């Protein structure tokens, strides 16, 4: 089937323009073009309106790209295909529920992480675009920057800044091979106590920022694999793929809950259909405990009496018996630990991960409390 190629140039006030309609599935060209140089955001509302009805049922699909970063204003699907040697398996750095993640260097020289979403990962182009626009505006030292995206037909590629040390998940579990804090480990050293505290604070800062935007953004899937680490163990929260904005009660935007077992607050599991900021606080509390203990909250393990327990339940039991120090990850140097700080961290972590959302602090309160606890 051959469809005519229609060149549509949609101009928009202070903005950006896009391009092509396509031949069946073969020729896929996605050209992004930012024609007003000095513009920070390249997608304008008026253009979004013009593109409101991509008609995939006619065999015609729309290609577009957008960049939210001035250094990236001409990225196209063709470029992404080139720099990844057609999404070569050698460049894969991760595999998540939405698709594969590749590392690449763009023509501009920037090193980026490309998340190629599987075809069914996102709904319509319009919803996708609205979501990307929101996320593209976020600039915060503890939130992974989304630099832009490229969409062609059902292909969607998200462009993120590359965070060099990868995910916290890998650092907690893949690399710390020995129960030994003195080094001599092949892949990397276990993370020190101080760096763990730094990571916890970084995540708290990033989350507090999102929760306190005029239109708060709920992450909904806070977990160790969604925390990326830079060279100095600064934390950057990744993956807003599941996030939606809360716009009061009259919202038509889906706010369905989603998440990962072990990190999911009980109210999501038992009925609640709306994600809340308190839900994120729960996941944050679990993450905080996980970082100190070095055990995955998603895997139940045998407790005292041989019965399977999850991380938070186990910690609550241990706290009742005053057994704090033995919960701390064995790969952290004992000399680094101050018992009263350890105790406070566990108590506060379980408060954040309280079953009852009314007892959990807000992220602002979390930051204040951490400032008091951590020396
Ligand atoms: N911006 C980035 N910089 C560096 N590495 C990244 C970046 N984004 C993702 N990665 C790597 O790719 C891996 C997979 O990420 P991805 O988000 O696809 O899966 P996930 O977090 O494990 O699961 P989920 O899909 O539920 O979020 C991450 O754990 C991380 O190692
Ligand atoms: C881009 O945004 C920054 C801050 O948001 C502003 O200072 C700067 O002037 C903007 N640049 C242009 C070209 O609009
Ligand atoms: C542990 O930290 C507390 C402050 O939280 C401090 O008063 C105390 O001196 C520290 N103890 C040691 C052994 O460093
Ligand atoms: Mg992720």
Short mmCIF file of N, CA and C in Angstrom, two decimals, residues 14-170:
data_model
loop_
_atom_site.label_atom_id
_atom_site.label_comp_id
_atom_site.label_asym_id
_atom_site.label_seq_id
_atom_site.Cartn_x
_atom_site.Cartn_y
_atom_site.Cartn_z
N UNK A 14 6.03 31.28 18.72
CA UNK A 14 7.43 31.23 19.09
C UNK A 14 7.89 29.80 19.11
N UNK A 15 7.98 29.19 17.96
CA UNK A 15 8.17 27.75 18.11
C UNK A 15 8.84 27.00 16.99
N UNK A 16 8.40 25.87 16.78
CA UNK A 16 9.07 24.73 16.25
C UNK A 16 8.13 24.09 15.24
N UNK A 17 8.66 23.33 14.34
CA UNK A 17 7.79 22.84 13.30
C UNK A 17 8.09 21.39 12.98
N UNK A 18 7.15 20.72 12.50
CA UNK A 18 7.45 19.34 12.13
C UNK A 18 7.04 18.97 10.72
N UNK A 19 7.21 17.73 10.43
CA UNK A 19 7.34 17.44 9.04
C UNK A 19 6.44 16.41 8.34
N UNK A 20 6.81 15.25 8.32
CA UNK A 20 6.40 14.33 7.26
C UNK A 20 5.22 13.40 7.45
N UNK A 21 4.60 13.08 6.42
CA UNK A 21 3.66 11.95 6.39
C UNK A 21 4.36 10.86 5.59
N UNK A 22 3.92 9.67 5.75
CA UNK A 22 4.82 8.57 5.40
C UNK A 22 4.32 7.51 4.45
N UNK A 23 5.27 6.87 3.84
CA UNK A 23 5.00 5.72 2.99
C UNK A 23 4.90 4.47 3.84
N UNK A 24 3.74 3.84 3.78
CA UNK A 24 3.49 2.59 4.52
C UNK A 24 4.35 2.44 5.76
N UNK A 25 5.02 1.36 5.92
CA UNK A 25 5.86 1.18 7.11
C UNK A 25 7.35 1.25 6.81
N UNK A 26 7.68 1.34 5.55
CA UNK A 26 9.10 1.20 5.20
C UNK A 26 9.89 2.46 5.40
N UNK A 27 9.50 3.48 4.66
CA UNK A 27 10.28 4.71 4.74
C UNK A 27 9.89 5.53 5.94
N UNK A 28 10.74 5.55 6.90
CA UNK A 28 10.39 6.25 8.12
C UNK A 28 11.35 7.42 8.32
N UNK A 29 10.82 8.57 8.13
CA UNK A 29 11.67 9.72 8.33
C UNK A 29 11.06 10.61 9.39
N UNK A 30 11.85 10.93 10.31
CA UNK A 30 11.33 11.75 11.39
C UNK A 30 12.24 12.94 11.52
N UNK A 31 11.73 14.04 11.14
CA UNK A 31 12.59 15.21 11.09
C UNK A 31 12.11 16.29 12.06
N UNK A 32 12.96 16.66 12.91
CA UNK A 32 12.60 17.71 13.85
C UNK A 32 13.34 18.96 13.49
N UNK A 33 12.69 20.03 13.71
CA UNK A 33 13.26 21.24 13.18
C UNK A 33 12.85 22.44 14.02
N UNK A 34 13.80 22.98 14.62
CA UNK A 34 13.50 24.07 15.52
C UNK A 34 13.87 25.37 14.82
N UNK A 35 12.89 26.02 14.27
CA UNK A 35 13.27 27.13 13.40
C UNK A 35 13.43 28.47 14.09
N UNK A 36 12.96 28.56 15.30
CA UNK A 36 13.29 29.78 16.04
C UNK A 36 14.41 29.42 16.99
N UNK A 37 15.58 29.82 16.64
CA UNK A 37 16.76 29.40 17.38
C UNK A 37 16.62 29.62 18.88
N UNK A 38 16.19 30.81 19.23
CA UNK A 38 16.28 31.18 20.62
C UNK A 38 15.04 30.80 21.42
N UNK A 39 14.63 29.62 21.22
CA UNK A 39 13.44 29.20 21.93
C UNK A 39 13.77 28.03 22.85
N UNK A 40 13.37 28.14 24.10
CA UNK A 40 13.69 27.09 25.05
C UNK A 40 12.86 25.84 24.84
N UNK A 41 11.62 25.99 24.60
CA UNK A 41 10.76 24.83 24.42
C UNK A 41 10.27 24.79 23.00
N UNK A 42 10.34 23.66 22.41
CA UNK A 42 10.05 23.66 20.99
C UNK A 42 8.64 23.27 20.61
N UNK A 43 7.86 22.79 21.56
CA UNK A 43 6.51 22.42 21.18
C UNK A 43 5.53 23.46 21.71
N UNK A 44 4.75 24.01 20.85
CA UNK A 44 3.81 25.03 21.30
C UNK A 44 2.40 24.48 21.30
N UNK A 45 1.55 25.04 22.14
CA UNK A 45 0.17 24.54 22.22
C UNK A 45 -0.55 24.64 20.87
N UNK A 46 -0.30 25.68 20.13
CA UNK A 46 -1.05 25.83 18.89
C UNK A 46 -0.69 24.72 17.89
N UNK A 47 0.57 24.37 17.87
CA UNK A 47 0.95 23.31 16.97
C UNK A 47 0.32 21.98 17.44
N UNK A 48 0.32 21.81 18.77
CA UNK A 48 -0.27 20.58 19.29
C UNK A 48 -1.71 20.45 18.83
N UNK A 49 -2.42 21.57 18.78
CA UNK A 49 -3.81 21.53 18.33
C UNK A 49 -3.90 21.12 16.87
N UNK A 50 -2.99 21.66 16.09
CA UNK A 50 -3.03 21.33 14.68
C UNK A 50 -2.80 19.85 14.40
N UNK A 51 -2.04 19.24 15.31
CA UNK A 51 -1.73 17.83 15.09
C UNK A 51 -2.68 16.91 15.83
N UNK A 52 -3.79 17.50 16.25
CA UNK A 52 -4.67 16.76 17.13
C UNK A 52 -5.14 15.41 16.60
N UNK A 53 -5.34 15.33 15.31
CA UNK A 53 -5.88 14.07 14.80
C UNK A 53 -4.96 13.34 13.84
N UNK A 54 -3.95 12.70 14.40
CA UNK A 54 -3.17 11.85 13.51
C UNK A 54 -4.09 10.70 13.12
N UNK A 55 -4.15 10.34 11.87
CA UNK A 55 -5.14 9.32 11.48
C UNK A 55 -4.47 8.03 11.08
N UNK A 56 -4.03 7.26 12.07
CA UNK A 56 -3.32 6.04 11.74
C UNK A 56 -4.19 5.05 10.98
N UNK A 57 -5.53 5.18 11.12
CA UNK A 57 -6.41 4.21 10.44
C UNK A 57 -6.41 4.40 8.93
N UNK A 58 -5.94 5.53 8.45
CA UNK A 58 -5.84 5.75 7.01
C UNK A 58 -4.52 5.24 6.44
N UNK A 59 -3.70 4.68 7.32
CA UNK A 59 -2.39 4.26 6.86
C UNK A 59 -1.44 5.44 6.82
N UNK A 60 -1.90 6.56 7.31
CA UNK A 60 -1.04 7.74 7.34
C UNK A 60 -0.63 7.96 8.79
N UNK A 61 0.63 8.09 9.03
CA UNK A 61 1.03 8.38 10.40
C UNK A 61 1.92 9.61 10.42
N UNK A 62 1.95 10.20 11.57
CA UNK A 62 2.67 11.45 11.68
C UNK A 62 3.99 11.24 12.40
N UNK A 63 5.01 11.86 11.88
CA UNK A 63 6.30 11.80 12.55
C UNK A 63 6.57 13.14 13.18
N UNK A 64 7.14 13.09 14.33
CA UNK A 64 7.52 14.35 14.91
C UNK A 64 8.59 14.13 15.94
N UNK A 65 9.27 15.20 16.23
CA UNK A 65 10.23 15.13 17.31
C UNK A 65 10.18 16.45 18.03
N UNK A 66 10.63 16.43 19.24
CA UNK A 66 10.68 17.67 19.99
C UNK A 66 11.91 17.64 20.86
N UNK A 67 12.47 18.79 21.09
CA UNK A 67 13.58 18.83 22.04
C UNK A 67 13.31 19.92 23.05
N UNK A 68 13.68 19.62 24.24
CA UNK A 68 13.44 20.55 25.33
C UNK A 68 14.75 21.19 25.76
N UNK A 69 15.77 20.92 24.99
CA UNK A 69 17.09 21.43 25.33
C UNK A 69 17.66 22.14 24.12
N UNK A 70 18.14 23.36 24.32
CA UNK A 70 18.62 24.14 23.19
C UNK A 70 19.79 23.49 22.45
N UNK A 71 20.58 22.66 23.15
CA UNK A 71 21.72 22.06 22.48
C UNK A 71 21.31 20.89 21.59
N UNK A 72 20.04 20.60 21.57
CA UNK A 72 19.59 19.37 20.92
C UNK A 72 18.53 19.66 19.87
N UNK A 73 18.60 20.85 19.25
CA UNK A 73 17.41 21.27 18.51
C UNK A 73 17.16 20.62 17.16
N UNK A 74 18.03 19.77 16.72
CA UNK A 74 17.75 19.21 15.40
C UNK A 74 17.74 17.68 15.39
N UNK A 75 17.43 17.10 16.51
CA UNK A 75 17.52 15.65 16.54
C UNK A 75 16.35 15.02 15.76
N UNK A 76 16.67 14.01 14.99
CA UNK A 76 15.65 13.33 14.19
C UNK A 76 15.76 11.83 14.38
N UNK A 77 14.71 11.13 13.98
CA UNK A 77 14.75 9.67 14.11
C UNK A 77 15.92 9.12 13.30
N UNK A 78 16.18 9.74 12.16
CA UNK A 78 17.29 9.27 11.33
C UNK A 78 18.61 9.35 12.10
N UNK A 79 18.78 10.45 12.82
CA UNK A 79 20.00 10.61 13.63
C UNK A 79 20.07 9.52 14.70
N UNK A 80 18.93 9.27 15.35
CA UNK A 80 18.94 8.25 16.41
C UNK A 80 19.28 6.87 15.84
N UNK A 81 18.78 6.59 14.65
CA UNK A 81 19.10 5.32 14.00
C UNK A 81 20.59 5.26 13.68
N UNK A 82 21.13 6.36 13.17
CA UNK A 82 22.56 6.42 12.84
C UNK A 82 23.45 6.21 14.06
N UNK A 83 23.20 7.00 15.10
CA UNK A 83 24.12 6.98 16.24
C UNK A 83 24.00 5.70 17.06
N UNK A 84 22.94 4.95 16.86
CA UNK A 84 22.83 3.67 17.57
C UNK A 84 23.10 2.50 16.63
N UNK A 85 23.61 2.80 15.43
CA UNK A 85 23.80 1.77 14.41
C UNK A 85 22.54 0.90 14.33
N UNK A 86 21.45 1.58 14.08
CA UNK A 86 20.13 0.94 14.00
C UNK A 86 19.77 0.16 15.28
N UNK A 87 19.92 0.85 16.38
CA UNK A 87 19.61 0.29 17.69
C UNK A 87 20.30 -1.06 17.91
N UNK A 88 21.60 -1.01 17.77
CA UNK A 88 22.43 -2.20 17.92
C UNK A 88 22.39 -2.74 19.34
N UNK A 89 22.25 -4.07 19.47
CA UNK A 89 22.20 -4.70 20.79
C UNK A 89 23.43 -4.38 21.65
N UNK A 90 24.56 -4.11 20.98
CA UNK A 90 25.78 -3.79 21.75
C UNK A 90 25.63 -2.54 22.60
N UNK A 91 24.72 -1.68 22.20
CA UNK A 91 24.59 -0.41 22.92
C UNK A 91 23.52 -0.43 24.00
N UNK A 92 22.92 -1.57 24.20
CA UNK A 92 21.87 -1.67 25.21
C UNK A 92 22.48 -1.58 26.61
N UNK A 93 21.90 -0.70 27.43
CA UNK A 93 22.39 -0.60 28.80
C UNK A 93 21.31 -0.99 29.81
N UNK A 94 20.12 -1.23 29.34
CA UNK A 94 19.08 -1.58 30.29
C UNK A 94 17.86 -2.14 29.59
N UNK A 95 17.04 -2.81 30.36
CA UNK A 95 15.85 -3.44 29.82
C UNK A 95 14.75 -3.30 30.86
N UNK A 96 13.80 -2.44 30.58
CA UNK A 96 12.74 -2.20 31.56
C UNK A 96 11.40 -2.63 31.02
N UNK A 97 10.36 -2.33 31.78
CA UNK A 97 9.04 -2.77 31.38
C UNK A 97 8.50 -2.01 30.17
N UNK A 98 9.13 -0.88 29.83
CA UNK A 98 8.64 -0.13 28.68
C UNK A 98 9.43 -0.39 27.41
N UNK A 99 10.57 -1.00 27.56
CA UNK A 99 11.39 -1.25 26.39
C UNK A 99 12.86 -1.18 26.75
N UNK A 100 13.70 -1.20 25.70
CA UNK A 100 15.14 -1.23 25.91
C UNK A 100 15.72 0.18 26.04
N UNK A 101 16.84 0.26 26.73
CA UNK A 101 17.53 1.54 26.90
C UNK A 101 18.91 1.44 26.26
N UNK A 102 19.26 2.42 25.42
CA UNK A 102 20.54 2.43 24.71
C UNK A 102 21.37 3.62 25.13
N UNK A 103 22.68 3.45 25.08
CA UNK A 103 23.57 4.59 25.29
C UNK A 103 24.08 5.03 23.93
N UNK A 104 24.09 6.33 23.70
CA UNK A 104 24.56 6.81 22.40
C UNK A 104 25.14 8.21 22.50
N UNK A 105 25.95 8.55 21.51
CA UNK A 105 26.47 9.91 21.43
C UNK A 105 25.85 10.59 20.21
N UNK A 106 25.13 11.66 20.45
CA UNK A 106 24.46 12.35 19.35
C UNK A 106 25.48 13.14 18.52
N UNK A 107 25.07 13.61 17.35
CA UNK A 107 25.95 14.41 16.50
C UNK A 107 26.52 15.61 17.27
N UNK A 108 25.71 16.15 18.16
CA UNK A 108 26.15 17.32 18.92
C UNK A 108 27.25 16.99 19.91
N UNK A 109 27.49 15.71 20.13
CA UNK A 109 28.51 15.30 21.09
C UNK A 109 27.92 14.89 22.43
N UNK A 110 26.67 15.24 22.70
CA UNK A 110 26.10 14.87 23.99
C UNK A 110 25.88 13.37 24.08
N UNK A 111 26.24 12.83 25.23
CA UNK A 111 26.00 11.42 25.48
C UNK A 111 24.63 11.30 26.13
N UNK A 112 23.81 10.45 25.58
CA UNK A 112 22.42 10.36 26.06
C UNK A 112 22.01 8.90 26.27
N UNK A 113 20.93 8.73 27.02
CA UNK A 113 20.28 7.43 27.15
C UNK A 113 19.01 7.51 26.32
N UNK A 114 18.82 6.54 25.44
CA UNK A 114 17.63 6.52 24.59
C UNK A 114 16.73 5.39 25.05
N UNK A 115 15.51 5.74 25.38
CA UNK A 115 14.57 4.70 25.78
C UNK A 115 13.61 4.48 24.64
N UNK A 116 13.72 3.31 24.03
CA UNK A 116 12.88 2.97 22.88
C UNK A 116 11.67 2.23 23.43
N UNK A 117 10.53 2.90 23.43
CA UNK A 117 9.34 2.31 24.03
C UNK A 117 8.79 1.22 23.13
N UNK A 118 8.34 0.15 23.75
CA UNK A 118 7.70 -0.88 22.94
C UNK A 118 6.37 -0.33 22.43
N UNK A 119 5.92 -0.85 21.32
CA UNK A 119 4.83 -0.24 20.57
C UNK A 119 3.58 0.01 21.41
N UNK A 120 3.31 -0.86 22.35
CA UNK A 120 2.06 -0.73 23.10
C UNK A 120 2.23 0.05 24.40
N UNK A 121 3.42 0.58 24.60
CA UNK A 121 3.70 1.22 25.89
C UNK A 121 2.93 2.53 26.08
N UNK A 122 2.65 3.20 24.99
CA UNK A 122 1.95 4.47 25.15
C UNK A 122 0.72 4.56 24.26
N UNK A 123 -0.22 5.29 24.77
CA UNK A 123 -1.51 5.47 24.12
C UNK A 123 -1.39 6.28 22.82
N UNK A 124 -2.21 7.26 22.71
CA UNK A 124 -2.20 8.07 21.50
C UNK A 124 -1.06 9.08 21.50
N UNK A 125 -0.77 9.56 20.32
CA UNK A 125 0.29 10.54 20.17
C UNK A 125 -0.01 11.80 20.97
N UNK A 126 -1.27 12.16 21.03
CA UNK A 126 -1.64 13.40 21.69
C UNK A 126 -1.36 13.33 23.20
N UNK A 127 -1.80 12.25 23.79
CA UNK A 127 -1.57 12.08 25.22
C UNK A 127 -0.08 11.99 25.51
N UNK A 128 0.59 11.27 24.64
CA UNK A 128 2.03 11.11 24.77
C UNK A 128 2.72 12.47 24.72
N UNK A 129 2.31 13.27 23.75
CA UNK A 129 2.95 14.58 23.57
C UNK A 129 2.71 15.48 24.79
N UNK A 130 1.50 15.46 25.30
CA UNK A 130 1.18 16.30 26.45
C UNK A 130 2.05 15.90 27.64
N UNK A 131 2.18 14.61 27.80
CA UNK A 131 2.97 14.11 28.91
C UNK A 131 4.44 14.50 28.77
N UNK A 132 4.95 14.35 27.55
CA UNK A 132 6.35 14.67 27.31
C UNK A 132 6.63 16.15 27.53
N UNK A 133 5.65 16.97 27.15
CA UNK A 133 5.84 18.40 27.34
C UNK A 133 5.98 18.76 28.80
N UNK A 134 5.16 18.15 29.62
CA UNK A 134 5.23 18.40 31.05
C UNK A 134 6.59 17.99 31.60
N UNK A 135 7.01 16.79 31.21
CA UNK A 135 8.25 16.26 31.75
C UNK A 135 9.46 17.02 31.22
N UNK A 136 9.36 17.46 29.97
CA UNK A 136 10.47 18.18 29.36
C UNK A 136 10.79 19.49 30.06
N UNK A 137 9.81 20.01 30.77
CA UNK A 137 10.01 21.30 31.44
C UNK A 137 10.72 21.16 32.79
N UNK A 138 10.74 19.96 33.29
CA UNK A 138 11.30 19.79 34.64
C UNK A 138 12.82 19.90 34.63
N UNK A 139 13.30 20.79 35.42
CA UNK A 139 14.74 20.93 35.57
C UNK A 139 15.08 20.94 37.04
N UNK A 140 15.73 19.93 37.47
CA UNK A 140 16.08 19.84 38.88
C UNK A 140 17.32 18.95 39.01
N UNK A 141 18.24 19.32 39.92
CA UNK A 141 19.48 18.55 40.02
C UNK A 141 19.28 17.08 40.41
N UNK A 142 18.13 16.74 40.97
CA UNK A 142 17.93 15.35 41.37
C UNK A 142 16.88 14.64 40.52
N UNK A 143 16.61 15.19 39.37
CA UNK A 143 15.66 14.55 38.46
C UNK A 143 16.32 14.40 37.09
N UNK A 144 16.28 13.21 36.54
CA UNK A 144 16.90 12.97 35.24
C UNK A 144 16.23 13.86 34.19
N UNK A 145 17.04 14.62 33.47
CA UNK A 145 16.49 15.51 32.46
C UNK A 145 16.01 14.73 31.25
N UNK A 146 14.81 15.05 30.81
CA UNK A 146 14.39 14.52 29.53
C UNK A 146 14.74 15.57 28.50
N UNK A 147 15.54 15.20 27.52
CA UNK A 147 16.03 16.19 26.56
C UNK A 147 15.11 16.33 25.36
N UNK A 148 14.36 15.29 25.09
CA UNK A 148 13.46 15.37 23.94
C UNK A 148 12.90 14.01 23.61
N UNK A 149 12.21 13.94 22.50
CA UNK A 149 11.70 12.63 22.07
C UNK A 149 11.56 12.63 20.56
N UNK A 150 11.39 11.46 20.03
CA UNK A 150 11.15 11.31 18.61
C UNK A 150 10.03 10.28 18.47
N UNK A 151 9.07 10.58 17.64
CA UNK A 151 7.95 9.65 17.46
C UNK A 151 7.70 9.47 15.97
N UNK A 152 7.66 8.23 15.54
CA UNK A 152 7.35 7.92 14.15
C UNK A 152 6.42 6.73 14.14
N UNK A 153 5.25 6.90 13.54
CA UNK A 153 4.30 5.80 13.58
C UNK A 153 4.08 5.39 15.01
N UNK A 154 4.27 4.10 15.30
CA UNK A 154 4.07 3.66 16.68
C UNK A 154 5.39 3.65 17.45
N UNK A 155 6.49 4.06 16.79
CA UNK A 155 7.78 4.10 17.49
C UNK A 155 7.91 5.38 18.31
N UNK A 156 8.34 5.22 19.52
CA UNK A 156 8.59 6.37 20.37
C UNK A 156 9.95 6.19 21.02
N UNK A 157 10.78 7.19 20.87
CA UNK A 157 12.08 7.13 21.54
C UNK A 157 12.22 8.35 22.43
N UNK A 158 12.50 8.13 23.68
CA UNK A 158 12.70 9.22 24.62
C UNK A 158 14.20 9.45 24.78
N UNK A 159 14.57 10.72 24.84
CA UNK A 159 15.99 11.06 24.94
C UNK A 159 16.25 11.65 26.32
N UNK A 160 17.11 10.99 27.07
CA UNK A 160 17.43 11.46 28.42
C UNK A 160 18.92 11.77 28.54
N UNK A 161 19.25 12.64 29.47
CA UNK A 161 20.67 12.82 29.78
C UNK A 161 21.19 11.48 30.31
N UNK A 162 22.45 11.20 30.01
CA UNK A 162 23.03 9.94 30.47
C UNK A 162 23.63 10.15 31.85
N UNK A 163 23.28 9.28 32.78
CA UNK A 163 23.80 9.40 34.14
C UNK A 163 24.82 8.28 34.34
N UNK A 164 26.06 8.67 34.58
CA UNK A 164 27.17 7.74 34.34
C UNK A 164 27.27 6.48 35.18
N UNK A 165 26.89 6.52 36.44
CA UNK A 165 27.07 5.30 37.23
C UNK A 165 25.89 4.33 37.14
N UNK A 166 24.89 4.66 36.37
CA UNK A 166 23.77 3.74 36.21
C UNK A 166 22.88 3.70 37.45
N UNK A 167 22.10 2.63 37.56
CA UNK A 167 21.07 2.65 38.61
C UNK A 167 21.58 2.17 39.97
N UNK A 168 20.95 2.69 40.99
CA UNK A 168 21.24 2.32 42.39
C UNK A 168 21.07 0.83 42.59
N UNK A 169 20.06 0.29 41.94
CA UNK A 169 19.79 -1.13 41.94
C UNK A 169 21.06 -1.94 41.65
N UNK A 170 21.74 -1.57 40.56
CA UNK A 170 22.96 -2.29 40.18
C UNK A 170 24.04 -2.13 41.26
#
